[in-house]
Amino acid sequence: MADDGRGAKRQKTSGAEMDPKANPYLAHHYEEESNGYSNGYSNGFSRSKKASSTVFDNLIRHQTSSKDAEVAENGPNNAFTGQPLSNRYFNILKGRRNLPVHTQRQEFLDMFQKSQILVFVGETGSGKTTQIPQFVLFDDMPQLQGKMVACTQPRRVAAMSVAQRVANEMDVPLGEEVGYSIRFEDKTSPRTILKYMTDGMLLREAMTDNNLSRYSCLILDEAHERTLATDILMGLLKEVARRRPDLKIVIMSATLDAQKFQKYFKIGEDPAPLLAVPGRTHPVEIFYTAEPERDYVEAALRTVLQIHATEPEGDILLFLTGEEEIEDACRKIGLEADELVREADAGPLKVYPLYGTLPPAQQQRIFDPAPPPHKPGGRPGRKCIVSTNIAETSLTIDGIVYVVDPGFSKQKVYNPRIRVESLLVSPISKASAQQRAGRAGRTRPGKCFRLYTEGAFKKELIEQTYPEILRSNLSMTVLQLKKLGIDDLVHFDLMDPPAPETLMRALEELNYLACLDDEGELTHLGRLAAEFPLDPSIGVMLISSPEFYCSNEMLSLTALLSVPQLFNRPASARKRADEMKELFAHPDGDHLTMLNVYHAFKGPEAQRDPKQWCHDHFLSYRALQQADNVRSQLKRIMEREDLELMSTPFEDKKYYENIRRALVSGFFMQVAKRDGSGKTYITVKDDQSVLLHPSTVLAQEAEWVVYNEFVLTTKNYIRTVTAVKAEWLLDIAPMYYNIEDFKQGEIRRSLQKTADTLRRKEALKAGKSRK
Amino acid sequence: MEDNEEDDYMNMIIAEPARSEKETSIQRTARKRREARERGFHKTKQEREADAAAARDAALSTSLNTSNKGFKMMAKLGYKPGTTLGKAEHARIEPIGVVIKENRGGIGHDSEKKRKIRGELEEAAKRVKVEEVGYRERVRQEREEKRVGGQLVGAQKIAEGLDMEADQDAAAEEDDGTTKDSSRVPLNKRPLGSINVLWRGLIKSRLEKDVERRMRADMQQSLSRLPTYDNPTEEQEDRDAYAKKQTANEFVEEDLFDEDAELNEFQELDAGERLDKVVMYLRKTYHYCFWCKHRYENTEMEGCPGLTEEEHD
């Protein structure tokens, strides 16, 4: 059982002697001896000596009231650590008691105690993410069970920052009683009773512990965002709940689409109980345009400037779709605003960009206060934040009074028919539009300017954003589900089941990767690949890399492929950046180039001052650092799974060839062949015409290439490409490159020719050896 | 499962005899030539992009079929083609479409544009149709009017002739048929009001033309002096010299500009009706069939096929 190790560890580090009496799993053997258990719970429960003198002695699990909790919270000692509470704690406590959720604490407890599953709806600003898990702690008392409460978040940043906040609120150091766990980073200890984690991490844990037995209560936060992992978790929890009646589940959502959750988690024939807490929001007036806009970016800029020139004090939030668009808009608004200041005596305007790949320090700047007036008594300054949809839900910026919403965002799409997963600019949903508008009413009544007509809002926007599960390649998910012990994928009860073709394609891909056999059963390789928090094709590539004598290199490369953009290419210094990239370029392709970068980064010259070195070479220090971190995490898994780490000697002329062969072992389904006449390539099997992404270092002569990404724009691009050879394809992935399966054409002819040549060579060799 | 497959020889597919894989020299030359031609022919960027987009759209609209390995695995779990996954009520059957935004048009802009273009197209199509019909119809009508107009004038002339003949005959009878009264004003020179309304228009337009012609002639003869030119200081001799005197015709001319309600009423009828009236008048009064161009002896008008033009075809 997974807990045994953990339980033992918990005892060791909490300083207790290795007395069997202190072992929580043996506690029931000493029931009569254990004092202070007069309150009704007996078997299986234990506590460390340290915690035994707490307020919980007088409370009965799942029978507490908000009053009890408040008394416990009032101190003077920390209910969980026994330590005296700090002043800061009491200051924060005052604020917490003012949150909207606090008034409904008793109501929450009543429902929580009565029902196994509860749906909780709270608008942003209600305090649900920080408070509900604490409400649960005081009633569920996981520390007495040797269990934990987990609260999932869709985003890593949210998991980290909320954990920090709650650690402060509970007056404990982060990583002790309150911790977090995200991919490639685990900040918890054996003392941890409340764990914030990404939904993906919880799913990963479920793979080794199908009943999630470490937890006494699971809280799925931001369920309305419907991430892939949340959807799978919900499907899973429906089954776990049946197997573990002691497990409490709280589904938290920000929108009023709660009936869907209630219905999905129905208990018998009744919908799951619902508790709704109003948020603390002000009314927002919504304006539409009279006519559809010809250019939404231009219209957005115009609107921002108009607001600045004519509307009273208050900050502006403008939603655009991506980094480039945002940076461009920021520059233009800045210039125009300067003119407004000069010519129309407008107040100063500070413009900040906000997007996911922005360095955290720069992200932090959005919280700077608006600039003061130019001169005392002058018109007040304001700030304008130009953001992707991360400001829609995950980040809350106070002071926003005006929201400009052009109605677009970049959304992931996946289509199993051409196997392309890409980010495309798409219209948002009505729910998204409402969410955006709501951002204007955080501090006082606000205004939202929608850059489309009311008719377009009603007719063109879908009700809800499609959940991620409908927009994703599911091969990794299918592998996880298999590992979770869910065999009947066809009837697995998902809230929004994907199109059958998506599952079909995922199964097919896993079969070609030899992760699933023809019966759909998990193979040894599949089981192994599921251990890696990676796309199965990359996982398989990593697992088979020792066969190509380059597992060290593939480990680095895998890490590099799982972090964002490595190369910086600022608009102001494109040429210089390209020259720098040229230093690392390998003529055979981008993967090898990335590897060269990493090796240089780890070299002594760069390590003397890595930050400066990255800056000089137009590389992202953050990305490389992150890659380093990912690499060590993956390395640990490699070692755990007994996968040999090795390298071909660098002097060996096969050094790079081995790496390219290893690439084929994972990426053989992402191959394109040059189309006779020149620049275009044709993707294998899907027959899509593609161009090499302009960022590639690959010389144009390569006949066959593997690619990391199919980018869908008005043109089709393949990005991060490396040259390979047709004979490797036939040799390494014979199942996929079964020539009979190909339709007539250039690709089949070329493969046939290669196969014929190989056969002749073999025959020649055999003939020779016979002599 | 396997047993079944073995037993089921009726469904066995007999492979076609394998064609020889090797291509003949002729085939090879043909292929080489074709390939060379393809190499030599460079598509423009737009063509290539259009091709790529077309290939993408084609692939996007082709669903994975039952030959897919994944399908076979799903079938083992009881999946049937055309059904959905899971247990939800309104599960997806088709993957979400891929729509690539090609411009920066705002929400509703493209559909608004499409709607407008569609509307305009429809409008234009409708207009073209209407115009087509209208033009042909108009031309036909114009031709018809012209033809009927011509016939009307012809019929009116006949009526004029016959009326005048009858008038003279009547006058002759009055005068015992011996002498023709030369002083008697011919019918068509009498004041317009007294002329048969059926052909009065004919006379009127003849007079109008006549007046116009005379005025033009006057102008030319009057040494560049407009006929209306009236200089009170002009000497009488000069006036006489310039032939400024009232002519007989001037009564008729005055007549010409009088309001003629009877004629107006008649003229308001369309040409066909006017023609009909004249034709009927001729038949009744003179047993004359305009279409036969023949004056019959009696009211029976034996031999005339009917009243209308069509009957005389």
PDB file of N, CA, C and O in Angstrom, chain A residues 272-325:
ATOM      1  N   ALA A 272     -26.549  16.342  -7.075  1.00  0.00           N
ATOM      2  CA  ALA A 272     -25.694  16.636  -5.919  1.00  0.00           C
ATOM      3  C   ALA A 272     -26.110  17.978  -5.323  1.00  0.00           C
ATOM      4  O   ALA A 272     -26.504  18.881  -6.053  1.00  0.00           O
ATOM      5  N   PRO A 273     -26.046  18.100  -3.980  1.00  0.00           N
ATOM      6  CA  PRO A 273     -26.466  19.365  -3.366  1.00  0.00           C
ATOM      7  C   PRO A 273     -25.572  20.511  -3.794  1.00  0.00           C
ATOM      8  O   PRO A 273     -24.411  20.321  -4.101  1.00  0.00           O
ATOM      9  N   LEU A 274     -26.174  21.698  -3.817  1.00  0.00           N
ATOM     10  CA  LEU A 274     -25.474  22.878  -4.317  1.00  0.00           C
ATOM     11  C   LEU A 274     -25.474  23.980  -3.273  1.00  0.00           C
ATOM     12  O   LEU A 274     -26.479  24.228  -2.616  1.00  0.00           O
ATOM     13  N   LEU A 275     -24.336  24.606  -3.120  1.00  0.00           N
ATOM     14  CA  LEU A 275     -24.271  25.791  -2.277  1.00  0.00           C
ATOM     15  C   LEU A 275     -23.689  26.914  -3.116  1.00  0.00           C
ATOM     16  O   LEU A 275     -22.625  26.765  -3.715  1.00  0.00           O
ATOM     17  N   ALA A 276     -24.413  28.018  -3.182  1.00  0.00           N
ATOM     18  CA  ALA A 276     -23.927  29.149  -3.982  1.00  0.00           C
ATOM     19  C   ALA A 276     -23.651  30.329  -3.063  1.00  0.00           C
ATOM     20  O   ALA A 276     -24.458  30.659  -2.204  1.00  0.00           O
ATOM     21  N   VAL A 277     -22.501  30.930  -3.256  1.00  0.00           N
ATOM     22  CA  VAL A 277     -22.139  32.107  -2.481  1.00  0.00           C
ATOM     23  C   VAL A 277     -21.966  33.263  -3.446  1.00  0.00           C
ATOM     24  O   VAL A 277     -21.226  33.142  -4.412  1.00  0.00           O
ATOM     25  N   PRO A 278     -22.645  34.359  -3.200  1.00  0.00           N
ATOM     26  CA  PRO A 278     -22.479  35.477  -4.132  1.00  0.00           C
ATOM     27  C   PRO A 278     -21.091  36.064  -4.000  1.00  0.00           C
ATOM     28  O   PRO A 278     -20.493  36.057  -2.934  1.00  0.00           O
ATOM     29  N   GLY A 279     -20.586  36.543  -5.110  1.00  0.00           N
ATOM     30  CA  GLY A 279     -19.278  37.200  -5.078  1.00  0.00           C
ATOM     31  C   GLY A 279     -19.443  38.635  -4.648  1.00  0.00           C
ATOM     32  O   GLY A 279     -20.568  39.118  -4.468  1.00  0.00           O
ATOM     33  N   ARG A 280     -18.336  39.287  -4.474  1.00  0.00           N
ATOM     34  CA  ARG A 280     -18.433  40.692  -4.099  1.00  0.00           C
ATOM     35  C   ARG A 280     -18.171  41.484  -5.370  1.00  0.00           C
ATOM     36  O   ARG A 280     -17.055  41.862  -5.670  1.00  0.00           O
ATOM     37  N   THR A 281     -19.213  41.686  -6.140  1.00  0.00           N
ATOM     38  CA  THR A 281     -19.004  42.389  -7.405  1.00  0.00           C
ATOM     39  C   THR A 281     -19.962  43.542  -7.553  1.00  0.00           C
ATOM     40  O   THR A 281     -21.026  43.577  -6.929  1.00  0.00           O
ATOM     41  N   HIS A 282     -19.586  44.470  -8.372  1.00  0.00           N
ATOM     42  CA  HIS A 282     -20.384  45.657  -8.647  1.00  0.00           C
ATOM     43  C   HIS A 282     -20.992  45.521 -10.026  1.00  0.00           C
ATOM     44  O   HIS A 282     -20.492  44.761 -10.853  1.00  0.00           O
ATOM     45  N   PRO A 283     -22.066  46.284 -10.286  1.00  0.00           N
ATOM     46  CA  PRO A 283     -22.676  46.176 -11.610  1.00  0.00           C
ATOM     47  C   PRO A 283     -21.727  46.665 -12.701  1.00  0.00           C
ATOM     48  O   PRO A 283     -20.931  47.560 -12.476  1.00  0.00           O
ATOM     49  N   VAL A 284     -21.833  46.024 -13.846  1.00  0.00           N
ATOM     50  CA  VAL A 284     -21.014  46.424 -14.981  1.00  0.00           C
ATOM     51  C   VAL A 284     -21.945  46.746 -16.142  1.00  0.00           C
ATOM     52  O   VAL A 284     -22.796  45.938 -16.510  1.00  0.00           O
ATOM     53  N   GLU A 285     -21.779  47.927 -16.675  1.00  0.00           N
ATOM     54  CA  GLU A 285     -22.603  48.341 -17.800  1.00  0.00           C
ATOM     55  C   GLU A 285     -21.944  47.839 -19.082  1.00  0.00           C
ATOM     56  O   GLU A 285     -20.726  47.984 -19.252  1.00  0.00           O
ATOM     57  N   ILE A 286     -22.743  47.263 -19.944  1.00  0.00           N
ATOM     58  CA  ILE A 286     -22.154  46.684 -21.149  1.00  0.00           C
ATOM     59  C   ILE A 286     -22.536  47.483 -22.380  1.00  0.00           C
ATOM     60  O   ILE A 286     -23.704  47.825 -22.584  1.00  0.00           O
ATOM     61  N   PHE A 287     -21.526  47.791 -23.197  1.00  0.00           N
ATOM     62  CA  PHE A 287     -21.755  48.532 -24.429  1.00  0.00           C
ATOM     63  C   PHE A 287     -21.388  47.653 -25.625  1.00  0.00           C
ATOM     64  O   PHE A 287     -20.373  46.976 -25.601  1.00  0.00           O
ATOM     65  N   TYR A 288     -22.232  47.711 -26.632  1.00  0.00           N
ATOM     66  CA  TYR A 288     -21.923  46.996 -27.872  1.00  0.00           C
ATOM     67  C   TYR A 288     -21.650  48.007 -28.972  1.00  0.00           C
ATOM     68  O   TYR A 288     -22.066  49.157 -28.883  1.00  0.00           O
ATOM     69  N   THR A 289     -21.020  47.568 -30.040  1.00  0.00           N
ATOM     70  CA  THR A 289     -20.853  48.460 -31.177  1.00  0.00           C
ATOM     71  C   THR A 289     -22.103  48.373 -32.044  1.00  0.00           C
ATOM     72  O   THR A 289     -22.863  47.401 -31.967  1.00  0.00           O
ATOM     73  N   ALA A 290     -22.302  49.408 -32.863  1.00  0.00           N
ATOM     74  CA  ALA A 290     -23.493  49.431 -33.713  1.00  0.00           C
ATOM     75  C   ALA A 290     -23.290  48.542 -34.941  1.00  0.00           C
ATOM     76  O   ALA A 290     -24.236  47.955 -35.448  1.00  0.00           O
ATOM     77  N   GLU A 291     -22.044  48.477 -35.380  1.00  0.00           N
ATOM     78  CA  GLU A 291     -21.716  47.715 -36.587  1.00  0.00           C
ATOM     79  C   GLU A 291     -20.582  46.762 -36.248  1.00  0.00           C
ATOM     80  O   GLU A 291     -19.771  47.059 -35.374  1.00  0.00           O
ATOM     81  N   PRO A 292     -20.482  45.631 -36.944  1.00  0.00           N
ATOM     82  CA  PRO A 292     -19.317  44.777 -36.727  1.00  0.00           C
ATOM     83  C   PRO A 292     -18.032  45.512 -37.116  1.00  0.00           C
ATOM     84  O   PRO A 292     -18.055  46.350 -38.024  1.00  0.00           O
ATOM     85  N   GLU A 293     -16.944  45.195 -36.413  1.00  0.00           N
ATOM     86  CA  GLU A 293     -15.687  45.895 -36.666  1.00  0.00           C
ATOM     87  C   GLU A 293     -14.919  45.220 -37.801  1.00  0.00           C
ATOM     88  O   GLU A 293     -14.862  43.998 -37.890  1.00  0.00           O
ATOM     89  N   ARG A 294     -14.303  46.060 -38.616  1.00  0.00           N
ATOM     90  CA  ARG A 294     -13.525  45.530 -39.729  1.00  0.00           C
ATOM     91  C   ARG A 294     -12.184  44.977 -39.234  1.00  0.00           C
ATOM     92  O   ARG A 294     -11.664  44.015 -39.751  1.00  0.00           O
ATOM     93  N   ASP A 295     -11.626  45.645 -38.207  1.00  0.00           N
ATOM     94  CA  ASP A 295     -10.327  45.240 -37.677  1.00  0.00           C
ATOM     95  C   ASP A 295     -10.411  45.342 -36.160  1.00  0.00           C
ATOM     96  O   ASP A 295     -10.442  46.433 -35.605  1.00  0.00           O
ATOM     97  N   TYR A 296     -10.446  44.195 -35.484  1.00  0.00           N
ATOM     98  CA  TYR A 296     -10.723  44.245 -34.048  1.00  0.00           C
ATOM     99  C   TYR A 296      -9.581  44.860 -33.250  1.00  0.00           C
ATOM    100  O   TYR A 296      -9.801  45.468 -32.207  1.00  0.00           O
ATOM    101  N   VAL A 297      -8.341  44.717 -33.747  1.00  0.00           N
ATOM    102  CA  VAL A 297      -7.207  45.273 -33.006  1.00  0.00           C
ATOM    103  C   VAL A 297      -7.259  46.797 -33.071  1.00  0.00           C
ATOM    104  O   VAL A 297      -7.148  47.490 -32.056  1.00  0.00           O
ATOM    105  N   GLU A 298      -7.474  47.272 -34.278  1.00  0.00           N
ATOM    106  CA  GLU A 298      -7.549  48.713 -34.471  1.00  0.00           C
ATOM    107  C   GLU A 298      -8.704  49.284 -33.651  1.00  0.00           C
ATOM    108  O   GLU A 298      -8.560  50.304 -32.976  1.00  0.00           O
ATOM    109  N   ALA A 299      -9.828  48.614 -33.681  1.00  0.00           N
ATOM    110  CA  ALA A 299     -10.998  49.061 -32.916  1.00  0.00           C
ATOM    111  C   ALA A 299     -10.684  49.075 -31.426  1.00  0.00           C
ATOM    112  O   ALA A 299     -11.115  49.961 -30.692  1.00  0.00           O
ATOM    113  N   ALA A 300      -9.911  48.079 -30.990  1.00  0.00           N
ATOM    114  CA  ALA A 300      -9.565  47.986 -29.570  1.00  0.00           C
ATOM    115  C   ALA A 300      -8.699  49.170 -29.155  1.00  0.00           C
ATOM    116  O   ALA A 300      -8.939  49.800 -28.116  1.00  0.00           O
ATOM    117  N   LEU A 301      -7.717  49.483 -29.983  1.00  0.00           N
ATOM    118  CA  LEU A 301      -6.829  50.610 -29.669  1.00  0.00           C
ATOM    119  C   LEU A 301      -7.629  51.904 -29.595  1.00  0.00           C
ATOM    120  O   LEU A 301      -7.479  52.700 -28.667  1.00  0.00           O
ATOM    121  N   ARG A 302      -8.492  52.069 -30.574  1.00  0.00           N
ATOM    122  CA  ARG A 302      -9.322  53.268 -30.627  1.00  0.00           C
ATOM    123  C   ARG A 302     -10.157  53.385 -29.348  1.00  0.00           C
ATOM    124  O   ARG A 302     -10.244  54.444 -28.732  1.00  0.00           O
ATOM    125  N   THR A 303     -10.742  52.265 -28.953  1.00  0.00           N
ATOM    126  CA  THR A 303     -11.609  52.282 -27.774  1.00  0.00           C
ATOM    127  C   THR A 303     -10.824  52.625 -26.515  1.00  0.00           C
ATOM    128  O   THR A 303     -11.272  53.414 -25.690  1.00  0.00           O
ATOM    129  N   VAL A 304      -9.639  52.022 -26.382  1.00  0.00           N
ATOM    130  CA  VAL A 304      -8.821  52.290 -25.194  1.00  0.00           C
ATOM    131  C   VAL A 304      -8.503  53.788 -25.101  1.00  0.00           C
ATOM    132  O   VAL A 304      -8.651  54.403 -24.039  1.00  0.00           O
ATOM    133  N   LEU A 305      -8.100  54.344 -26.231  1.00  0.00           N
ATOM    134  CA  LEU A 305      -7.720  55.761 -26.224  1.00  0.00           C
ATOM    135  C   LEU A 305      -8.917  56.655 -25.942  1.00  0.00           C
ATOM    136  O   LEU A 305      -8.811  57.667 -25.251  1.00  0.00           O
ATOM    137  N   GLN A 306     -10.046  56.230 -26.466  1.00  0.00           N
ATOM    138  CA  GLN A 306     -11.271  56.992 -26.232  1.00  0.00           C
ATOM    139  C   GLN A 306     -11.632  56.989 -24.747  1.00  0.00           C
ATOM    140  O   GLN A 306     -12.010  58.009 -24.188  1.00  0.00           O
ATOM    141  N   ILE A 307     -11.500  55.815 -24.147  1.00  0.00           N
ATOM    142  CA  ILE A 307     -11.778  55.713 -22.716  1.00  0.00           C
ATOM    143  C   ILE A 307     -10.844  56.648 -21.954  1.00  0.00           C
ATOM    144  O   ILE A 307     -11.251  57.401 -21.082  1.00  0.00           O
ATOM    145  N   HIS A 308      -9.583  56.573 -22.352  1.00  0.00           N
ATOM    146  CA  HIS A 308      -8.594  57.374 -21.642  1.00  0.00           C
ATOM    147  C   HIS A 308      -8.901  58.870 -21.770  1.00  0.00           C
ATOM    148  O   HIS A 308      -8.731  59.632 -20.822  1.00  0.00           O
ATOM    149  N   ALA A 309      -9.359  59.256 -22.943  1.00  0.00           N
ATOM    150  CA  ALA A 309      -9.593  60.681 -23.178  1.00  0.00           C
ATOM    151  C   ALA A 309     -10.878  61.170 -22.523  1.00  0.00           C
ATOM    152  O   ALA A 309     -10.971  62.328 -22.143  1.00  0.00           O
ATOM    153  N   THR A 310     -11.871  60.300 -22.394  1.00  0.00           N
ATOM    154  CA  THR A 310     -13.186  60.809 -22.000  1.00  0.00           C
ATOM    155  C   THR A 310     -13.745  60.247 -20.697  1.00  0.00           C
ATOM    156  O   THR A 310     -14.626  60.874 -20.106  1.00  0.00           O
ATOM    157  N   GLU A 311     -13.277  59.070 -20.258  1.00  0.00           N
ATOM    158  CA  GLU A 311     -13.927  58.458 -19.092  1.00  0.00           C
ATOM    159  C   GLU A 311     -13.227  58.878 -17.803  1.00  0.00           C
ATOM    160  O   GLU A 311     -12.027  59.154 -17.802  1.00  0.00           O
ATOM    161  N   PRO A 312     -14.001  58.887 -16.701  1.00  0.00           N
ATOM    162  CA  PRO A 312     -13.380  59.231 -15.411  1.00  0.00           C
ATOM    163  C   PRO A 312     -12.351  58.182 -14.970  1.00  0.00           C
ATOM    164  O   PRO A 312     -12.255  57.109 -15.566  1.00  0.00           O
ATOM    165  N   GLU A 313     -11.630  58.504 -13.937  1.00  0.00           N
ATOM    166  CA  GLU A 313     -10.560  57.677 -13.399  1.00  0.00           C
ATOM    167  C   GLU A 313     -10.925  56.194 -13.316  1.00  0.00           C
ATOM    168  O   GLU A 313     -12.059  55.841 -13.042  1.00  0.00           O
ATOM    169  N   GLY A 314      -9.934  55.342 -13.556  1.00  0.00           N
ATOM    170  CA  GLY A 314     -10.133  53.889 -13.474  1.00  0.00           C
ATOM    171  C   GLY A 314      -9.270  53.198 -14.502  1.00  0.00           C
ATOM    172  O   GLY A 314      -9.073  53.732 -15.594  1.00  0.00           O
ATOM    173  N   ASP A 315      -8.764  52.020 -14.135  1.00  0.00           N
ATOM    174  CA  ASP A 315      -7.835  51.335 -15.031  1.00  0.00           C
ATOM    175  C   ASP A 315      -8.564  50.537 -16.111  1.00  0.00           C
ATOM    176  O   ASP A 315      -9.732  50.196 -15.974  1.00  0.00           O
ATOM    177  N   ILE A 316      -7.796  50.263 -17.177  1.00  0.00           N
ATOM    178  CA  ILE A 316      -8.383  49.605 -18.346  1.00  0.00           C
ATOM    179  C   ILE A 316      -7.780  48.214 -18.510  1.00  0.00           C
ATOM    180  O   ILE A 316      -6.564  48.038 -18.327  1.00  0.00           O
ATOM    181  N   LEU A 317      -8.598  47.267 -18.857  1.00  0.00           N
ATOM    182  CA  LEU A 317      -8.106  45.930 -19.188  1.00  0.00           C
ATOM    183  C   LEU A 317      -8.572  45.601 -20.604  1.00  0.00           C
ATOM    184  O   LEU A 317      -9.762  45.592 -20.895  1.00  0.00           O
ATOM    185  N   LEU A 318      -7.596  45.369 -21.470  1.00  0.00           N
ATOM    186  CA  LEU A 318      -7.916  45.028 -22.854  1.00  0.00           C
ATOM    187  C   LEU A 318      -7.510  43.585 -23.120  1.00  0.00           C
ATOM    188  O   LEU A 318      -6.398  43.171 -22.797  1.00  0.00           O
ATOM    189  N   PHE A 319      -8.421  42.812 -23.699  1.00  0.00           N
ATOM    190  CA  PHE A 319      -8.118  41.423 -24.011  1.00  0.00           C
ATOM    191  C   PHE A 319      -7.718  41.279 -25.474  1.00  0.00           C
ATOM    192  O   PHE A 319      -8.480  41.639 -26.362  1.00  0.00           O
ATOM    193  N   LEU A 320      -6.513  40.765 -25.690  1.00  0.00           N
ATOM    194  CA  LEU A 320      -6.109  40.417 -27.061  1.00  0.00           C
ATOM    195  C   LEU A 320      -5.666  38.949 -27.062  1.00  0.00           C
ATOM    196  O   LEU A 320      -5.813  38.263 -26.050  1.00  0.00           O
ATOM    197  N   THR A 321      -5.118  38.496 -28.193  1.00  0.00           N
ATOM    198  CA  THR A 321      -4.983  37.037 -28.300  1.00  0.00           C
ATOM    199  C   THR A 321      -3.594  36.469 -28.030  1.00  0.00           C
ATOM    200  O   THR A 321      -3.473  35.362 -27.533  1.00  0.00           O
ATOM    201  N   GLY A 322      -2.542  37.202 -28.394  1.00  0.00           N
ATOM    202  CA  GLY A 322      -1.234  36.570 -28.230  1.00  0.00           C
ATOM    203  C   GLY A 322      -0.126  37.577 -28.023  1.00  0.00           C
ATOM    204  O   GLY A 322      -0.318  38.793 -28.125  1.00  0.00           O
ATOM    205  N   GLU A 323       1.036  37.036 -27.729  1.00  0.00           N
ATOM    206  CA  GLU A 323       2.188  37.845 -27.364  1.00  0.00           C
ATOM    207  C   GLU A 323       2.460  38.960 -28.381  1.00  0.00           C
ATOM    208  O   GLU A 323       2.564  40.126 -28.027  1.00  0.00           O
ATOM    209  N   GLU A 324       2.554  38.570 -29.643  1.00  0.00           N
ATOM    210  CA  GLU A 324       2.949  39.525 -30.662  1.00  0.00           C
ATOM    211  C   GLU A 324       1.930  40.665 -30.770  1.00  0.00           C
ATOM    212  O   GLU A 324       2.264  41.839 -30.784  1.00  0.00           O
ATOM    213  N   GLU A 325       0.650  40.252 -30.821  1.00  0.00           N
ATOM    214  CA  GLU A 325      -0.434  41.217 -30.927  1.00  0.00           C
ATOM    215  C   GLU A 325      -0.428  42.161 -29.733  1.00  0.00           C
ATOM    216  O   GLU A 325      -0.634  43.368 -29.869  1.00  0.00           O
TER     217      GLU A 325
END
